[in-house]
mmCIF file of C-alpha atoms and ligand atoms in Angstrom:
data_model
loop_
_atom_site.group_PDB
_atom_site.id
_atom_site.type_symbol
_atom_site.label_atom_id
_atom_site.label_comp_id
_atom_site.label_asym_id
_atom_site.label_seq_id
_atom_site.Cartn_x
_atom_site.Cartn_y
_atom_site.Cartn_z
ATOM 1 C CA MET A 1 22.209 34.175 43.834
ATOM 2 C CA ALA A 2 19.597 33.579 46.760
ATOM 3 C CA THR A 3 21.196 30.236 47.331
ATOM 4 C CA LEU A 4 24.504 31.590 47.648
ATOM 5 C CA GLU A 5 23.731 34.287 50.134
ATOM 6 C CA LYS A 6 21.850 31.995 52.250
ATOM 7 C CA LYS A 7 25.095 29.415 52.352
ATOM 8 C CA LEU A 8 27.135 32.813 52.884
ATOM 9 C CA GLN A 9 25.110 33.733 56.030
ATOM 10 C CA ASP A 10 25.408 30.291 57.253
ATOM 11 C CA ILE A 11 29.005 30.770 57.197
ATOM 12 C CA LYS A 12 28.548 34.047 59.207
ATOM 13 C CA ASP A 13 26.145 32.449 61.811
ATOM 14 C CA ALA A 14 28.885 29.894 62.227
ATOM 15 C CA GLY A 15 31.566 32.644 62.837
ATOM 16 C CA THR A 16 33.551 31.877 60.331
ATOM 17 C CA TYR A 17 33.070 34.306 57.719
ATOM 18 C CA ARG A 18 36.169 36.229 56.927
ATOM 19 C CA VAL A 19 37.388 39.220 54.902
ATOM 20 C CA LEU A 20 40.862 38.827 53.202
ATOM 21 C CA PRO A 21 43.543 40.803 54.973
ATOM 22 C CA ILE A 22 45.792 43.004 52.214
ATOM 23 C CA ASN A 23 49.405 42.747 52.642
ATOM 24 C CA GLU A 24 50.790 46.256 51.014
ATOM 25 C CA GLY A 25 54.413 44.760 50.569
ATOM 26 C CA PRO A 26 56.815 41.674 50.423
ATOM 27 C CA CYS A 27 55.968 38.558 52.322
ATOM 28 C CA ASP A 28 58.644 38.852 55.301
ATOM 29 C CA ALA A 29 58.684 38.966 59.170
ATOM 30 C CA LEU A 30 57.224 41.855 59.551
ATOM 31 C CA ILE A 31 54.217 43.141 57.136
ATOM 32 C CA THR A 32 51.994 46.054 56.554
ATOM 33 C CA LEU A 33 48.497 44.655 56.792
ATOM 34 C CA ASN A 34 45.554 46.613 56.243
ATOM 35 C CA GLY A 35 47.784 49.734 56.919
ATOM 36 C CA LYS A 36 49.325 48.200 59.930
ATOM 37 C CA GLN A 37 52.685 46.908 60.852
ATOM 38 C CA VAL A 38 52.380 43.284 62.735
ATOM 39 C CA ILE A 39 54.598 40.333 63.115
ATOM 40 C CA ASN A 40 53.650 37.745 60.313
ATOM 41 C CA LEU A 41 53.191 34.312 61.537
ATOM 42 C CA SER A 42 51.262 33.203 58.717
ATOM 43 C CA SER A 43 53.122 32.307 55.675
ATOM 44 C CA ASN A 44 54.852 29.201 54.032
ATOM 45 C CA ASN A 45 57.821 31.656 53.104
ATOM 46 C CA TYR A 46 59.952 29.171 55.625
ATOM 47 C CA LEU A 47 63.159 30.148 54.434
ATOM 48 C CA GLY A 48 62.777 34.204 53.548
ATOM 49 C CA PHE A 49 63.496 33.200 49.671
ATOM 50 C CA ALA A 50 59.875 35.010 48.756
ATOM 51 C CA ASN A 51 61.925 38.326 48.642
ATOM 52 C CA HIS A 52 65.536 37.408 48.709
ATOM 53 C CA PRO A 53 68.010 39.703 46.620
ATOM 54 C CA ARG A 54 69.489 36.614 44.829
ATOM 55 C CA LEU A 55 65.922 35.200 43.620
ATOM 56 C CA LYS A 56 64.730 38.556 42.290
ATOM 57 C CA LYS A 57 67.830 39.290 40.577
ATOM 58 C CA ALA A 58 67.406 36.053 38.806
ATOM 59 C CA ALA A 59 63.605 36.335 37.933
ATOM 60 C CA LYS A 60 64.798 40.111 36.580
ATOM 61 C CA ASP A 61 67.608 38.480 34.018
ATOM 62 C CA ALA A 62 65.141 35.797 32.951
ATOM 63 C CA ILE A 63 62.500 38.431 32.302
ATOM 64 C CA ASP A 64 64.998 40.103 29.945
ATOM 65 C CA HIS A 65 66.066 36.777 28.294
ATOM 66 C CA TYR A 66 62.685 35.342 28.097
ATOM 67 C CA GLY A 67 59.959 37.928 28.641
ATOM 68 C CA VAL A 68 57.137 37.568 31.054
ATOM 69 C CA GLY A 69 55.192 34.477 29.724
ATOM 70 C CA ALA A 70 55.999 31.121 28.155
ATOM 71 C CA GLY A 71 53.475 31.239 25.494
ATOM 72 C CA ALA A 72 52.042 27.662 25.073
ATOM 73 C CA VAL A 73 51.427 24.691 27.206
ATOM 74 C CA ARG A 74 54.656 22.803 28.114
ATOM 75 C CA THR A 75 53.924 20.261 25.335
ATOM 76 C CA ILE A 76 53.477 22.472 22.394
ATOM 77 C CA VAL A 77 56.286 25.460 22.571
ATOM 78 C CA GLY A 78 55.910 26.444 26.202
ATOM 79 C CA ASN A 79 58.901 24.023 27.282
ATOM 80 C CA MET A 80 61.820 26.465 27.365
ATOM 81 C CA ASP A 81 65.336 25.564 28.249
ATOM 82 C CA ILE A 82 64.749 26.983 31.557
ATOM 83 C CA HIS A 83 62.072 24.517 32.642
ATOM 84 C CA GLU A 84 64.067 21.803 31.541
ATOM 85 C CA GLN A 85 66.990 23.041 33.666
ATOM 86 C CA LEU A 86 64.693 23.539 36.482
ATOM 87 C CA ASP A 87 63.714 20.130 36.140
ATOM 88 C CA ALA A 88 67.181 18.886 36.371
ATOM 89 C CA ALA A 89 68.268 20.995 39.147
ATOM 90 C CA ILE A 90 65.507 19.306 41.412
ATOM 91 C CA ALA A 91 66.109 16.150 40.456
ATOM 92 C CA HIS A 92 69.837 16.891 41.545
ATOM 93 C CA PHE A 93 68.889 18.314 44.763
ATOM 94 C CA LYS A 94 66.625 16.056 46.112
ATOM 95 C CA HIS A 95 68.832 13.148 45.000
ATOM 96 C CA GLU A 96 65.790 11.548 42.473
ATOM 97 C CA GLU A 97 66.493 10.049 39.364
ATOM 98 C CA ALA A 98 64.101 12.599 37.256
ATOM 99 C CA ALA A 99 61.857 15.429 38.142
ATOM 100 C CA LEU A 100 58.947 17.296 36.402
ATOM 101 C CA VAL A 101 57.501 20.755 37.047
ATOM 102 C CA PHE A 102 54.019 21.648 37.410
ATOM 103 C CA GLN A 103 52.452 25.047 37.537
ATOM 104 C CA SER A 104 51.343 24.429 41.055
ATOM 105 C CA GLY A 105 51.468 21.761 43.699
ATOM 106 C CA PHE A 106 47.665 21.634 43.308
ATOM 107 C CA ALA A 107 47.953 21.228 39.833
ATOM 108 C CA CYS A 108 50.870 18.735 40.294
ATOM 109 C CA ASN A 109 48.630 16.617 42.593
ATOM 110 C CA ALA A 110 45.741 16.977 40.215
ATOM 111 C CA GLY A 111 47.780 15.602 37.129
ATOM 112 C CA VAL A 112 49.967 12.850 38.605
ATOM 113 C CA ILE A 113 47.264 10.937 40.664
ATOM 114 C CA GLN A 114 44.887 10.450 37.693
ATOM 115 C CA ALA A 115 47.602 9.841 35.554
ATOM 116 C CA ILE A 116 48.854 7.055 37.220
ATOM 117 C CA THR A 117 45.935 5.075 38.262
ATOM 118 C CA ASP A 118 42.776 3.676 36.550
ATOM 119 C CA GLU A 119 39.687 1.759 37.072
ATOM 120 C CA LYS A 120 41.329 -1.496 38.153
ATOM 121 C CA ASP A 121 43.508 0.118 40.892
ATOM 122 C CA LEU A 122 43.253 1.238 44.406
ATOM 123 C CA ILE A 123 44.540 4.817 46.174
ATOM 124 C CA ILE A 124 44.983 4.387 49.924
ATOM 125 C CA SER A 125 45.331 8.004 51.623
ATOM 126 C CA ASP A 126 46.079 8.800 55.058
ATOM 127 C CA GLU A 127 42.694 10.688 56.181
ATOM 128 C CA LEU A 128 44.493 13.970 57.002
ATOM 129 C CA ASN A 129 45.936 14.470 53.416
ATOM 130 C CA HIS A 130 45.806 18.013 51.897
ATOM 131 C CA ALA A 131 42.737 18.953 49.764
ATOM 132 C CA SER A 132 44.749 19.058 46.645
ATOM 133 C CA ILE A 133 45.411 15.237 47.093
ATOM 134 C CA ILE A 134 41.943 14.691 47.621
ATOM 135 C CA ASP A 135 40.804 16.128 45.077
ATOM 136 C CA GLY A 136 43.448 14.525 42.446
ATOM 137 C CA VAL A 137 42.286 11.364 43.883
ATOM 138 C CA ARG A 138 38.316 12.508 42.937
ATOM 139 C CA LEU A 139 39.989 12.959 39.736
ATOM 140 C CA SER A 140 40.930 9.182 39.456
ATOM 141 C CA LYS A 141 38.839 6.227 38.355
ATOM 142 C CA ALA A 142 40.660 4.154 41.028
ATOM 143 C CA SER A 143 38.536 2.843 44.073
ATOM 144 C CA ARG A 144 39.511 4.713 47.097
ATOM 145 C CA ALA A 145 40.168 3.703 50.942
ATOM 146 C CA VAL A 146 41.137 5.944 53.670
ATOM 147 C CA TYR A 147 43.558 5.011 56.833
ATOM 148 C CA LYS A 148 43.227 6.601 60.253
ATOM 149 C CA HIS A 149 45.663 9.526 60.551
ATOM 150 C CA ALA A 150 49.499 7.862 60.685
ATOM 151 C CA ASP A 151 47.872 4.625 61.933
ATOM 152 C CA MET A 152 50.032 1.861 60.628
ATOM 153 C CA ALA A 153 48.039 -1.016 62.000
ATOM 154 C CA ASP A 154 44.644 0.944 60.402
ATOM 155 C CA LEU A 155 46.822 0.784 56.715
ATOM 156 C CA GLU A 156 47.586 -2.505 57.242
ATOM 157 C CA ARG A 157 44.116 -3.683 57.783
ATOM 158 C CA VAL A 158 43.104 -1.751 54.481
ATOM 159 C CA LEU A 159 45.834 -3.473 52.707
ATOM 160 C CA LYS A 160 45.054 -6.996 54.032
ATOM 161 C CA GLU A 161 41.366 -6.395 53.172
ATOM 162 C CA LYS A 162 41.692 -5.171 49.641
ATOM 163 C CA ARG A 163 44.968 -5.614 48.093
ATOM 164 C CA LYS A 164 44.253 -8.946 46.213
ATOM 165 C CA ASP A 165 41.123 -7.384 44.333
ATOM 166 C CA PHE A 166 43.032 -4.696 42.533
ATOM 167 C CA GLU A 167 45.859 -4.263 40.196
ATOM 168 C CA GLU A 168 48.290 -1.662 41.353
ATOM 169 C CA VAL A 169 47.709 0.014 44.752
ATOM 170 C CA LEU A 170 48.774 3.715 45.420
ATOM 171 C CA ILE A 171 49.581 4.842 49.075
ATOM 172 C CA ILE A 172 49.757 8.532 49.433
ATOM 173 C CA THR A 173 50.647 10.533 52.271
ATOM 174 C CA ASP A 174 51.613 14.252 53.036
ATOM 175 C CA GLY A 175 55.555 14.155 54.381
ATOM 176 C CA VAL A 176 54.706 16.958 56.537
ATOM 177 C CA PHE A 177 50.985 17.221 57.669
ATOM 178 C CA SER A 178 50.352 20.769 57.063
ATOM 179 C CA MET A 179 47.485 21.694 59.824
ATOM 180 C CA ASP A 180 49.525 19.671 62.628
ATOM 181 C CA GLY A 181 53.201 19.782 61.739
ATOM 182 C CA ASP A 182 53.686 15.765 62.277
ATOM 183 C CA ILE A 183 55.950 13.780 59.899
ATOM 184 C CA ALA A 184 54.422 11.074 58.261
ATOM 185 C CA LYS A 185 55.940 7.465 59.314
ATOM 186 C CA LEU A 186 57.498 7.067 55.839
ATOM 187 C CA PRO A 187 59.774 3.932 57.128
ATOM 188 C CA ASP A 188 56.733 2.012 58.119
ATOM 189 C CA ILE A 189 54.783 3.030 55.035
ATOM 190 C CA VAL A 190 57.780 2.166 52.524
ATOM 191 C CA ARG A 191 58.116 -1.311 54.424
ATOM 192 C CA LEU A 192 54.641 -2.192 53.808
ATOM 193 C CA ALA A 193 54.199 -0.832 50.586
ATOM 194 C CA LYS A 194 57.259 -3.521 49.460
ATOM 195 C CA GLU A 195 55.365 -6.516 51.708
ATOM 196 C CA TYR A 196 52.122 -5.745 49.696
ATOM 197 C CA ARG A 197 53.508 -4.772 46.361
ATOM 198 C CA CYS A 198 52.188 -1.032 46.316
ATOM 199 C CA MET A 199 53.492 2.369 44.812
ATOM 200 C CA THR A 200 54.190 5.146 47.145
ATOM 201 C CA TYR A 201 53.267 8.545 46.723
ATOM 202 C CA VAL A 202 54.763 11.591 49.440
ATOM 203 C CA ASP A 203 53.380 15.210 49.011
ATOM 204 C CA ASP A 204 56.389 16.952 50.693
ATOM 205 C CA ALA A 205 55.005 20.557 50.251
ATOM 206 C CA HIS A 206 56.013 21.256 53.802
ATOM 207 C CA GLY A 207 59.033 19.032 54.379
ATOM 208 C CA SER A 208 60.971 20.315 51.350
ATOM 209 C CA GLY A 209 63.424 23.023 52.129
ATOM 210 C CA VAL A 210 62.640 22.318 55.651
ATOM 211 C CA LEU A 211 63.512 18.513 56.579
ATOM 212 C CA GLY A 212 66.760 16.261 55.862
ATOM 213 C CA SER A 213 69.945 17.617 55.045
ATOM 214 C CA HIS A 214 70.113 20.868 53.356
ATOM 215 C CA GLY A 215 66.308 20.833 53.494
ATOM 216 C CA ARG A 216 66.277 17.963 51.128
ATOM 217 C CA GLY A 217 63.071 16.887 52.512
ATOM 218 C CA THR A 218 61.275 14.066 54.492
ATOM 219 C CA VAL A 219 62.395 11.058 52.228
ATOM 220 C CA ASP A 220 66.239 12.530 52.772
ATOM 221 C CA HIS A 221 65.563 12.939 56.764
ATOM 222 C CA PHE A 222 64.562 9.112 56.516
ATOM 223 C CA GLY A 223 67.263 8.179 54.255
ATOM 224 C CA LEU A 224 65.165 6.314 51.874
ATOM 225 C CA HIS A 225 66.089 7.908 48.661
ATOM 226 C CA GLY A 226 65.273 5.471 45.825
ATOM 227 C CA GLN A 227 62.561 3.805 47.713
ATOM 228 C CA VAL A 228 59.454 6.110 47.560
ATOM 229 C CA ASP A 229 58.079 6.093 43.543
ATOM 230 C CA PHE A 230 56.421 9.814 43.770
ATOM 231 C CA VAL A 231 57.772 12.509 45.545
ATOM 232 C CA ILE A 232 55.826 15.715 45.293
ATOM 233 C CA GLY A 233 57.068 19.061 46.150
ATOM 234 C CA THR A 234 55.844 22.398 45.844
ATOM 235 C CA LEU A 235 58.303 25.614 44.868
ATOM 236 C CA SER A 236 55.719 28.207 46.634
ATOM 237 C CA LYS A 237 56.462 27.380 50.218
ATOM 238 C CA ALA A 238 60.419 27.050 51.152
ATOM 239 C CA ILE A 239 61.435 27.960 47.565
ATOM 240 C CA GLY A 240 59.548 31.264 48.023
ATOM 241 C CA VAL A 241 58.131 31.290 44.527
ATOM 242 C CA VAL A 242 55.694 29.256 42.544
ATOM 243 C CA GLY A 243 55.336 26.022 40.930
ATOM 244 C CA GLY A 244 54.843 22.168 41.753
ATOM 245 C CA TYR A 245 56.935 19.043 40.899
ATOM 246 C CA VAL A 246 56.864 15.520 40.892
ATOM 247 C CA CYS A 247 60.084 13.386 41.546
ATOM 248 C CA CYS A 248 59.965 9.840 39.944
ATOM 249 C CA SER A 249 61.712 7.469 37.833
ATOM 250 C CA LYS A 250 62.782 8.742 33.935
ATOM 251 C CA THR A 251 59.849 6.262 32.904
ATOM 252 C CA ALA A 252 57.067 7.684 34.997
ATOM 253 C CA ARG A 253 58.499 11.275 33.992
ATOM 254 C CA ASP A 254 58.134 10.344 30.094
ATOM 255 C CA TYR A 255 54.460 9.055 30.838
ATOM 256 C CA LEU A 256 53.400 12.129 32.504
ATOM 257 C CA LEU A 257 54.593 14.291 29.660
ATOM 258 C CA HIS A 258 51.959 12.250 27.915
ATOM 259 C CA ARG A 259 49.114 11.997 30.399
ATOM 260 C CA GLY A 260 49.666 14.889 32.995
ATOM 261 C CA ARG A 261 46.657 17.070 32.117
ATOM 262 C CA PRO A 262 47.900 20.140 33.616
ATOM 263 C CA LEU A 263 50.989 19.934 31.520
ATOM 264 C CA LEU A 264 49.005 19.000 28.272
ATOM 265 C CA PHE A 265 46.228 21.994 28.833
ATOM 266 C CA SER A 266 47.566 24.573 31.037
ATOM 267 C CA THR A 267 50.410 27.120 30.145
ATOM 268 C CA SER A 268 53.607 26.473 31.729
ATOM 269 C CA LEU A 269 55.649 28.020 34.664
ATOM 270 C CA LEU A 270 56.681 31.728 34.292
ATOM 271 C CA PRO A 271 60.254 31.732 32.987
ATOM 272 C CA ALA A 272 61.104 34.189 35.829
ATOM 273 C CA ALA A 273 59.709 31.947 38.264
ATOM 274 C CA ALA A 274 61.740 29.008 36.999
ATOM 275 C CA ALA A 275 64.745 31.047 37.368
ATOM 276 C CA ALA A 276 64.219 32.333 40.765
ATOM 277 C CA CYS A 277 63.498 28.608 41.847
ATOM 278 C CA ILE A 278 67.130 27.297 40.125
ATOM 279 C CA GLU A 279 68.687 29.734 41.999
ATOM 280 C CA ALA A 280 67.137 28.988 45.135
ATOM 281 C CA LEU A 281 68.181 25.420 44.878
ATOM 282 C CA HIS A 282 71.346 26.563 44.458
ATOM 283 C CA MET A 283 71.314 28.610 47.794
ATOM 284 C CA LEU A 284 70.265 25.244 49.544
ATOM 285 C CA GLU A 285 73.097 23.213 48.067
ATOM 286 C CA GLU A 286 75.797 25.501 48.897
ATOM 287 C CA SER A 287 74.827 26.383 52.515
ATOM 288 C CA SER A 288 72.445 24.966 55.273
ATOM 289 C CA GLU A 289 72.500 28.383 57.072
ATOM 290 C CA TYR A 290 68.741 29.346 56.054
ATOM 291 C CA THR A 291 67.275 26.020 56.831
ATOM 292 C CA ASP A 292 69.609 25.930 60.538
ATOM 293 C CA LYS A 293 68.136 29.494 61.112
ATOM 294 C CA LEU A 294 64.613 28.020 60.672
ATOM 295 C CA TRP A 295 65.153 25.082 63.143
ATOM 296 C CA ASP A 296 66.861 27.597 65.673
ATOM 297 C CA ASN A 297 63.532 29.909 65.304
ATOM 298 C CA ALA A 298 61.208 27.081 65.492
ATOM 299 C CA ARG A 299 62.648 25.407 68.509
ATOM 300 C CA PHE A 300 62.929 28.706 70.658
ATOM 301 C CA PHE A 301 59.290 29.669 69.639
ATOM 302 C CA LYS A 302 57.942 26.130 70.626
ATOM 303 C CA LYS A 303 59.736 25.951 73.869
ATOM 304 C CA LYS A 304 58.296 29.486 74.971
ATOM 305 C CA LEU A 305 54.829 28.592 73.830
ATOM 306 C CA VAL A 306 55.105 25.353 76.057
ATOM 307 C CA GLU A 307 56.477 27.080 79.131
ATOM 308 C CA LYS A 308 53.316 29.438 78.764
ATOM 309 C CA GLY A 309 50.966 26.153 79.161
ATOM 310 C CA PHE A 310 49.891 26.414 75.336
ATOM 311 C CA ASP A 311 48.782 22.929 73.633
ATOM 312 C CA ILE A 312 50.759 22.841 70.761
ATOM 313 C CA GLY A 313 49.498 19.112 69.626
ATOM 314 C CA HIS A 314 52.130 16.847 68.272
ATOM 315 C CA SER A 315 53.924 19.106 65.810
ATOM 316 C CA GLU A 316 57.591 18.146 65.143
ATOM 317 C CA THR A 317 58.277 20.660 62.400
ATOM 318 C CA PRO A 318 58.224 24.705 62.205
ATOM 319 C CA ILE A 319 54.234 24.257 61.823
ATOM 320 C CA THR A 320 53.148 25.292 65.197
ATOM 321 C CA PRO A 321 49.356 24.949 65.948
ATOM 322 C CA ILE A 322 48.079 26.018 69.171
ATOM 323 C CA MET A 323 44.793 24.356 69.700
ATOM 324 C CA VAL A 324 41.461 26.222 70.689
ATOM 325 C CA GLY A 325 38.855 23.842 69.906
ATOM 326 C CA ASP A 326 35.500 26.011 69.177
ATOM 327 C CA GLU A 327 35.518 27.508 65.608
ATOM 328 C CA ALA A 328 33.995 30.910 66.717
ATOM 329 C CA LYS A 329 36.712 31.346 69.641
ATOM 330 C CA THR A 330 39.269 30.559 67.158
ATOM 331 C CA MET A 331 38.491 33.032 64.780
ATOM 332 C CA ALA A 332 37.929 35.640 67.549
ATOM 333 C CA PHE A 333 41.384 34.960 68.790
ATOM 334 C CA SER A 334 42.950 35.399 65.614
ATOM 335 C CA LYS A 335 41.196 38.449 65.086
ATOM 336 C CA GLU A 336 42.157 39.814 68.710
ATOM 337 C CA LEU A 337 45.890 39.053 67.646
ATOM 338 C CA LEU A 338 45.794 40.679 64.674
ATOM 339 C CA LYS A 339 44.409 43.965 66.489
ATOM 340 C CA ARG A 340 47.379 43.284 68.856
ATOM 341 C CA GLY A 341 49.745 43.210 66.321
ATOM 342 C CA VAL A 342 50.479 39.559 65.459
ATOM 343 C CA PHE A 343 49.015 38.128 62.452
ATOM 344 C CA VAL A 344 48.299 34.436 62.855
ATOM 345 C CA SER A 345 45.365 32.825 60.782
ATOM 346 C CA GLY A 346 42.712 30.715 62.592
ATOM 347 C CA ILE A 347 42.175 27.351 61.031
ATOM 348 C CA VAL A 348 38.855 25.815 61.132
ATOM 349 C CA PHE A 349 36.381 23.382 59.752
ATOM 350 C CA PRO A 350 36.496 22.368 56.628
ATOM 351 C CA THR A 351 40.221 22.574 56.507
ATOM 352 C CA VAL A 352 40.332 20.942 60.002
ATOM 353 C CA PRO A 353 37.676 18.551 61.985
ATOM 354 C CA LYS A 354 34.821 20.223 63.419
ATOM 355 C CA GLY A 355 35.614 21.087 67.191
ATOM 356 C CA LYS A 356 39.697 20.895 66.607
ATOM 357 C CA GLY A 357 39.709 24.868 65.635
ATOM 358 C CA ARG A 358 43.481 26.076 66.062
ATOM 359 C CA ILE A 359 45.588 29.361 65.453
ATOM 360 C CA ARG A 360 48.513 28.078 63.247
ATOM 361 C CA CYS A 361 51.781 29.815 63.655
ATOM 362 C CA MET A 362 54.276 29.391 61.242
ATOM 363 C CA VAL A 363 58.062 30.380 62.067
ATOM 364 C CA SER A 364 60.919 31.266 59.579
ATOM 365 C CA ALA A 365 64.136 31.977 59.001
ATOM 366 C CA LEU A 366 63.057 35.487 58.576
ATOM 367 C CA HIS A 367 62.182 35.887 62.333
ATOM 368 C CA ASP A 368 64.514 36.635 64.881
ATOM 369 C CA HIS A 369 64.441 35.663 69.028
ATOM 370 C CA ALA A 370 62.941 38.941 69.874
ATOM 371 C CA MET A 371 60.484 38.946 67.757
ATOM 372 C CA LEU A 372 59.377 35.590 68.425
ATOM 373 C CA GLN A 373 59.401 36.366 72.275
ATOM 374 C CA LYS A 374 57.032 39.491 71.746
ATOM 375 C CA ALA A 375 54.538 37.288 69.648
ATOM 376 C CA VAL A 376 54.507 34.862 72.388
ATOM 377 C CA ASP A 377 53.933 37.621 75.008
ATOM 378 C CA ILE A 378 50.810 38.891 72.622
ATOM 379 C CA ILE A 379 49.411 35.524 72.367
ATOM 380 C CA TYR A 380 49.936 34.404 75.812
ATOM 381 C CA ALA A 381 48.371 37.965 77.222
ATOM 382 C CA THR A 382 45.487 37.706 74.614
ATOM 383 C CA ALA A 383 44.813 33.840 75.325
ATOM 384 C CA LYS A 384 44.615 34.881 79.050
ATOM 385 C CA ASP A 385 42.157 37.597 78.130
ATOM 386 C CA MET A 386 40.099 35.187 76.511
ATOM 387 C CA GLY A 387 40.087 32.383 78.398
ATOM 388 C CA ILE A 388 41.746 30.138 76.255
ATOM 389 C CA VAL A 389 44.954 29.484 78.653
ATOM 390 C CA ALA A 390 44.997 29.702 82.524
HETATM 391 C C1 PLP B 401 50.381 23.739 50.084
HETATM 392 C C2 PLP B 401 50.181 22.567 49.382
HETATM 393 C C3 PLP B 401 50.304 21.914 48.417
HETATM 394 C C4 PLP B 401 49.873 23.042 47.054
HETATM 395 O O1 PLP B 401 50.955 23.690 46.889
HETATM 396 P P1 PLP B 401 51.201 25.038 45.822
HETATM 397 O O2 PLP B 401 52.260 25.006 45.159
HETATM 398 O O3 PLP B 401 50.730 25.945 46.638
HETATM 399 O O4 PLP B 401 49.695 24.914 44.848
HETATM 400 C C5 PLP B 401 49.958 20.585 48.002
HETATM 401 N N1 PLP B 401 50.120 19.689 48.748
HETATM 402 C C6 PLP B 401 50.158 20.101 50.070
HETATM 403 C C7 PLP B 401 50.545 19.346 51.281
HETATM 404 C C8 PLP B 401 50.509 21.396 50.523
HETATM 405 O O5 PLP B 401 50.548 21.769 51.915
#
């Protein structure tokens, strides 16, 4: 405990210690955080599905029919018809051959990457890939290489140097990068993968439900259906519930049912969660009103921030960072914003590199322009007082 106390003290000395805020109600545009109503600019609930009446009804009906727990791992007796229906609904929505649901996006990366690679293989990863990809790669016996963020020349350099020494090569990238909001250069990655005979793996946690027609994701955005071997997504962000999935060939799905360890050793998704996700996918197929509203809000918010002179990096999606730099200043900015009525979390090392601290604003379909304008006004006034903008 003395060691942990010292490590905690180091975090405090760095100004990055935090006390978790407590949300007393549903995840909405306005939330009651620590007893105070604030504008919520920090959730991944892009489309407002987390508290949507249609999803809640589907979940309640599923509880009445299936109970609350699945009772076993998927490979024993925890594979309910509703899980199979969810797999099929995802494959249909994403225009992919097959899909397989895991308990979370994190579990999906932890399970799939190690299952599809072994010691004779190489994994090549973008340097800004999500932590769950990094951990998934650590669980694999394959060799590893990293290329500079979104740098296709650097990816090709790695391929030229190393491709010949390995049997299979897997190129992994986020579809939308979660801390910067930029989109992977997927057409180039797919082209290089073909040229050098590699498999491709896209984690589209922040692209699914956001990009492409009706939110079908980054692969759809670039018209690359059928050309990415493994398309990962989460059901906890735009879909608003919980769970993760991989879209792949029927063969790969069959193999993962035998070697995807989280499916073999951890109980399957709650049936109520599966039911709510199926309802969400139906809603996305029926209409683009939710994704349209999300993008309208995102464009409005970003335009207002740029007009005020903020550096929002190279975001191309509703994820909108406001660059600050210094870690302690970033955390102080976020804390002061909360006091003034806007909740936007500070993101610092180790989530982003040292010296690249930022607050990360997440716009959703639940906001309206008046609310976003108010948030921009508060952010600007606070930033001015703290010397973050001129
Ligand atoms: C959020 C996220 C995950 C984890 O998804 P969960 O379903 O919350 O476990 C995985 N990959 C990326 C890129 C993410 O942004």
